[in-house]
mmCIF file of C-alpha atoms in Angstrom:
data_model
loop_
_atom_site.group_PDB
_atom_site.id
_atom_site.type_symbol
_atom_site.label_atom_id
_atom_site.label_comp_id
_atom_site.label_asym_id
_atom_site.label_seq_id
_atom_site.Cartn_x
_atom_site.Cartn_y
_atom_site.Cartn_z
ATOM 1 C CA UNK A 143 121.796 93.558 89.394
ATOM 2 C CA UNK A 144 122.210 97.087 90.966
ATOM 3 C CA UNK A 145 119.197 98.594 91.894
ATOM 4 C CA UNK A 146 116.401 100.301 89.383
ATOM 5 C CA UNK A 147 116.170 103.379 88.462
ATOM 6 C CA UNK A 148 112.265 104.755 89.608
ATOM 7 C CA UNK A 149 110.508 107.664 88.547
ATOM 8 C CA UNK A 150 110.660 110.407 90.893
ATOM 9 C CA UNK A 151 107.586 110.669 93.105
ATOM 10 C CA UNK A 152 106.321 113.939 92.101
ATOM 11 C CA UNK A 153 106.622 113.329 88.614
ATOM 12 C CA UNK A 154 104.612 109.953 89.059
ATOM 13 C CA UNK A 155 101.727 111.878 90.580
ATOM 14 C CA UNK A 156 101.866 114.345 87.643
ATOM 15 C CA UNK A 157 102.118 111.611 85.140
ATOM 16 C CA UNK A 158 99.396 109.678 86.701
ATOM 17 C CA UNK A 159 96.892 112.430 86.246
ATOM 18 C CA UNK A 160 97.840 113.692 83.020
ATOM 19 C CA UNK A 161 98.270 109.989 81.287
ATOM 20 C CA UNK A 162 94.889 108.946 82.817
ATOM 21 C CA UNK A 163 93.997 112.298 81.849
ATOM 22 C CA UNK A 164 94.984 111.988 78.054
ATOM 23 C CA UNK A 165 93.801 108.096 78.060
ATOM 24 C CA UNK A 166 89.869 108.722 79.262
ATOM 25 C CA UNK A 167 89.575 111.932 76.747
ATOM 26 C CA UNK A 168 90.499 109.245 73.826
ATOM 27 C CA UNK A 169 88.488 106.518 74.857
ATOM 28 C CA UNK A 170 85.097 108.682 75.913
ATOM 29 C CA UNK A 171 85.631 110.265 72.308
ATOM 30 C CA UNK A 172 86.074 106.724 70.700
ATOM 31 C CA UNK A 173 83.221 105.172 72.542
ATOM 32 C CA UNK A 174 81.048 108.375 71.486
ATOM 33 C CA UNK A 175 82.249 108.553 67.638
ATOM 34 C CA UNK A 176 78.234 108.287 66.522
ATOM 35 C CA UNK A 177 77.618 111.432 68.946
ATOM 36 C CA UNK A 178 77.205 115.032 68.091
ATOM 37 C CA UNK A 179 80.506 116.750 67.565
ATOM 38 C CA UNK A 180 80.053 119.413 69.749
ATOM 39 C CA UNK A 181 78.545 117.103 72.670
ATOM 40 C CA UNK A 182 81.590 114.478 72.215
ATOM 41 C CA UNK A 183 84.387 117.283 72.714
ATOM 42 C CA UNK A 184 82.147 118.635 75.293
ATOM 43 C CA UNK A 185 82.149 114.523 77.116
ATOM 44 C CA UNK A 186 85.842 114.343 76.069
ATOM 45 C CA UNK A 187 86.510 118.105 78.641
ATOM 46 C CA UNK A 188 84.882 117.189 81.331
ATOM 47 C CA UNK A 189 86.691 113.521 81.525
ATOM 48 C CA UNK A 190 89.900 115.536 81.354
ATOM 49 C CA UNK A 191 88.860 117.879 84.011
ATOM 50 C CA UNK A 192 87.883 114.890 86.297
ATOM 51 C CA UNK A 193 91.141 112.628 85.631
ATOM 52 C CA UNK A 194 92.792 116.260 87.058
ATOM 53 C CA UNK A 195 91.700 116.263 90.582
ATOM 54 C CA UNK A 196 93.511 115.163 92.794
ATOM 55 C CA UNK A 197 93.023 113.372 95.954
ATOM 56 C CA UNK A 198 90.740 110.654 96.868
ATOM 57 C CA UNK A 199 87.848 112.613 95.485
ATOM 58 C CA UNK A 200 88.983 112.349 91.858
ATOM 59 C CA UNK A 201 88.660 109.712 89.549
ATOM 60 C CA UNK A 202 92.095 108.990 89.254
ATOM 61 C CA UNK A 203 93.147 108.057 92.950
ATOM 62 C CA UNK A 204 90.181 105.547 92.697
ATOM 63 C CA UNK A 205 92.140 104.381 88.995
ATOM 64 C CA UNK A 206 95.265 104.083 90.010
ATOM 65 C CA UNK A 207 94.238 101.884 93.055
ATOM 66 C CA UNK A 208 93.401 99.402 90.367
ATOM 67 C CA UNK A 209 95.341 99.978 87.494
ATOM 68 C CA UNK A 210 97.888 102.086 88.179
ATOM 69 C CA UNK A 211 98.840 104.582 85.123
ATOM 70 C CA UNK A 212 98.984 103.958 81.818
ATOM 71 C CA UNK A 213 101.954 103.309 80.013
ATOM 72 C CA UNK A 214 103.402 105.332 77.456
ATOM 73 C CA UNK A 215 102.748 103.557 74.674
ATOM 74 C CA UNK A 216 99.296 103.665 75.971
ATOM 75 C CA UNK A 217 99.467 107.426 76.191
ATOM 76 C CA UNK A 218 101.210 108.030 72.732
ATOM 77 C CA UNK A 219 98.130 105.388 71.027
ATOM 78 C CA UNK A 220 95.678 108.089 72.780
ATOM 79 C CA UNK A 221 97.212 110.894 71.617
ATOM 80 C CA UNK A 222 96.980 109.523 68.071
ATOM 81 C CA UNK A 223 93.588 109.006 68.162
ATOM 82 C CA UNK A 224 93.130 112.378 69.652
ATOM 83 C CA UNK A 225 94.967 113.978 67.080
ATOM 84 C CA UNK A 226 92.750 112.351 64.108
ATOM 85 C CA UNK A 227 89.793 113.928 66.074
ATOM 86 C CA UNK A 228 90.792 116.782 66.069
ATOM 87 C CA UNK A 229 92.488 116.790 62.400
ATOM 88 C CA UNK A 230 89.881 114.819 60.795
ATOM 89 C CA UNK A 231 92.776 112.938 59.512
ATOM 90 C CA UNK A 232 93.297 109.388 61.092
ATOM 91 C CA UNK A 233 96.795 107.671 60.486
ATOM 92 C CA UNK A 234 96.261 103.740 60.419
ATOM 93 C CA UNK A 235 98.007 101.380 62.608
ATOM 94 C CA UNK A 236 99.308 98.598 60.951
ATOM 95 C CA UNK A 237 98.110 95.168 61.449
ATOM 96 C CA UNK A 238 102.535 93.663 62.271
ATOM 97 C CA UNK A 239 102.424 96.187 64.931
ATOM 98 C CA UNK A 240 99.365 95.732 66.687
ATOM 99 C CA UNK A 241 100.217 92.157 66.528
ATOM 100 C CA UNK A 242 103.794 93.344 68.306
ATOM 101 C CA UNK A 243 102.059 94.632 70.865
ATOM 102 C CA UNK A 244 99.445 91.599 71.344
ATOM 103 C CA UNK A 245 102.486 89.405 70.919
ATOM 104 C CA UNK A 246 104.545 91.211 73.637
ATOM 105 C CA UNK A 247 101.774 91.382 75.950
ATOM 106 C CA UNK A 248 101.503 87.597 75.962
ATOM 107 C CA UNK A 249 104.790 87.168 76.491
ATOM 108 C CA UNK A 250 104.828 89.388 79.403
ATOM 109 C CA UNK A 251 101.822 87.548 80.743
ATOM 110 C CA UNK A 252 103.682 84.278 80.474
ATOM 111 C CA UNK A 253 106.010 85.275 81.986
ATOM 112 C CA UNK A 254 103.891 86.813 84.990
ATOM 113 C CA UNK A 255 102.683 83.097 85.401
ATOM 114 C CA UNK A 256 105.900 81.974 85.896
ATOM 115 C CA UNK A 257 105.404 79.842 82.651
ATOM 116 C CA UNK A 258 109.013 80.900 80.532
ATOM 117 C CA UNK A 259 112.356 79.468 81.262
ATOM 118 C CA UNK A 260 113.632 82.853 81.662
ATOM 119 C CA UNK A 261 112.620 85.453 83.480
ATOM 120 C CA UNK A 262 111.661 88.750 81.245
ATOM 121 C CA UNK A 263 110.203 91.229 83.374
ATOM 122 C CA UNK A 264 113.228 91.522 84.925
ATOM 123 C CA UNK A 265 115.121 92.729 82.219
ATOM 124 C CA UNK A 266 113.465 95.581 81.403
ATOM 125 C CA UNK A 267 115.096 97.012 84.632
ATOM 126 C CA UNK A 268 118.155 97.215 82.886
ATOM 127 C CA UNK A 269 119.799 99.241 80.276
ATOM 128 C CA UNK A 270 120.212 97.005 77.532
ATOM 129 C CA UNK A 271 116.711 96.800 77.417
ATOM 130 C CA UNK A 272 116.318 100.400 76.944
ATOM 131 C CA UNK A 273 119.353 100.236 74.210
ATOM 132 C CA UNK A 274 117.542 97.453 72.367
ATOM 133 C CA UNK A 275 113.977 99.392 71.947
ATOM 134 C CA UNK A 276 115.551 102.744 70.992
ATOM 135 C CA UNK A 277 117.814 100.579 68.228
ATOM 136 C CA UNK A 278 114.626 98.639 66.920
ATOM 137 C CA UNK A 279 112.510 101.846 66.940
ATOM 138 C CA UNK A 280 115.511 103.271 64.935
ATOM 139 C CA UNK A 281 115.627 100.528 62.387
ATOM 140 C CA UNK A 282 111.443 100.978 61.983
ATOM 141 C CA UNK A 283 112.342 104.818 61.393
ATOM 142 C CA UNK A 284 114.564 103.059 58.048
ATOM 143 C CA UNK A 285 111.363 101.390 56.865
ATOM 144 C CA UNK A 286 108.721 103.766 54.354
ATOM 145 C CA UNK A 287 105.827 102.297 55.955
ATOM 146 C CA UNK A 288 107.411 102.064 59.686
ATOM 147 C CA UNK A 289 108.730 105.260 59.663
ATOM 148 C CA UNK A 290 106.057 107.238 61.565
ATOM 149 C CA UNK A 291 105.882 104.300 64.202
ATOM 150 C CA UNK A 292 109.375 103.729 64.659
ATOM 151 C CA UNK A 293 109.877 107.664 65.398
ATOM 152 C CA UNK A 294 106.868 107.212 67.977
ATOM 153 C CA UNK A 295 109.396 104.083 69.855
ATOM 154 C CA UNK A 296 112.337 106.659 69.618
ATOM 155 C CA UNK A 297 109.892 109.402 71.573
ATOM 156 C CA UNK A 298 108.360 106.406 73.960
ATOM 157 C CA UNK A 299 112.111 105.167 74.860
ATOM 158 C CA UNK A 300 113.259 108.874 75.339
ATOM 159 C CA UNK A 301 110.239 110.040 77.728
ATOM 160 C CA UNK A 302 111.186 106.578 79.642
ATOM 161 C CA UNK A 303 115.109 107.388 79.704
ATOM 162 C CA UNK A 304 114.362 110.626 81.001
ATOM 163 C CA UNK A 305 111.494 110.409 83.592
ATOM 164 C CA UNK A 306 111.450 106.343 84.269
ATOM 165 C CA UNK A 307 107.777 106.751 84.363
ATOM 166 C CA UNK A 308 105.537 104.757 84.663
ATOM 167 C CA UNK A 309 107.205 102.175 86.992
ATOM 168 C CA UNK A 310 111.302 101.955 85.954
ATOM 169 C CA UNK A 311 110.886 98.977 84.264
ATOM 170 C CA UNK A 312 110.285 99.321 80.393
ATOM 171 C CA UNK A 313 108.156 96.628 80.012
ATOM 172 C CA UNK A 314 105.330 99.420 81.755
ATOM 173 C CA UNK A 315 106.171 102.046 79.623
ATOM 174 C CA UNK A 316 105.759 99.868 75.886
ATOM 175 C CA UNK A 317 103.094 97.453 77.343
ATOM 176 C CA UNK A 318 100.271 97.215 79.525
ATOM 177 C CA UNK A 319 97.019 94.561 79.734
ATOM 178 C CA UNK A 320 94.440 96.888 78.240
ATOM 179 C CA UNK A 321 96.403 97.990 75.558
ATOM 180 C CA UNK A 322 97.944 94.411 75.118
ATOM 181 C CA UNK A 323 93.967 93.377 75.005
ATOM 182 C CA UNK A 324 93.022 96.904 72.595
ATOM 183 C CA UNK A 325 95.721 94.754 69.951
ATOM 184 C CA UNK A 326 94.682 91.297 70.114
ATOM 185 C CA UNK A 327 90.940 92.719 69.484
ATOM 186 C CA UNK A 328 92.001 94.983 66.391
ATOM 187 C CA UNK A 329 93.967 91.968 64.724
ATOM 188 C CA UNK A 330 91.275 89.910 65.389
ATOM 189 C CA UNK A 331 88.365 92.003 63.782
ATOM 190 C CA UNK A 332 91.097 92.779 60.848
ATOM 191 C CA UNK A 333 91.558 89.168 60.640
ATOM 192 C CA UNK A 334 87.727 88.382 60.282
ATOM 193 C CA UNK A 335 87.050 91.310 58.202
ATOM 194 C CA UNK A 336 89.787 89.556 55.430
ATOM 195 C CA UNK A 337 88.232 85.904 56.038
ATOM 196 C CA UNK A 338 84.995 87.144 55.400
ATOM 197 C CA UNK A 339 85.795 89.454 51.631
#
């Protein structure tokens, strides 16, 4: 195995604030949806404003030390919601690809434990990895109902090929634990929701 490909320092800085940046303005406005308009987008700023300082005195240095930066996937997700705020028009996820995600988390935590005969992490240090996701995502961009997902892959495995952010490994940039967590709890409350019609 030659050795990985890492983002560039710089650019990991930058794409530490503005993911955490884009991630906290998402999830204030979600947690807030019952609050005033006006005092929501006005919550929303100011978490933007404080993911944006830098050093030890910002909320992001003190983020990071914990859970390091988002991944892309967990970016693009944030920017959809963010976009149905501000469009009024929310675009569903479907139910097969939250359960991807949830599915792909687990395996990735599995694999963490040292519980697969394989190892998987690994892999996504490589460039067949890469290959395969931009492929898939392609195929998705074939299916009506896929389509605007698949596209969303194509720009996730892009950003990766051309910054490497968050970590090198692609694995970070499709996946991460809370977002792996956001999917299992969205198939499970659509899941419930059906059982109990």
């Amino acid at each position: 195995m030659t050795a990985p490909l890492l983002p560039n320092l710089t650019l990991h800085l930058w794409g530490q604030h503005l993911g955490w940046a884009v991630v906290l303005a998402a999830l204030v406005g979600c947690l807030l949806q019952r609050t005033r308009v006006p005092v929501r987008r006005a919550l929303m700023a100011l978490a933007t404003c404080a993911a944006l300082v830098p050093g030890p005195h910002g909320l992001v240095y003190w983020l990071a030390l914990a859970y390091q930066i988002p991944s892309l996937a967990s970016i693009a997700v944030a920017l959809w919601w963010l976009r149905g705020e501000v469009t009024g028009k929310r675009l569903a996820i479907p139910t097969a690809l939250w359960l991807g995600i949830a599915a792909m988390g687990g395996v990735l935590l599995l694999d963490t434990l040292a519980l697969l005969p394989w190892p998987i992490y690994s892999v996504g240090f490589e460039t067949q990895a890469l290959t395969v996701w931009l492929v898939v995502s392609a195929l998705l961009c074939l299916c009506p109902g896929l389509r605007t997902w698949g596209w969303a892959g194509v720009l996730i495995g892009l950003v990766f090929a051309v910054t490497r952010l968050p970590t090198g490994n692609l694995w970070d940039a499709v996946s991460d634990p809370w977002l792996s967590l956001l999917a299992l709890a969205v198939v499970l409350r659509r899941v419930g929701r059906r059982n109990t019609v």
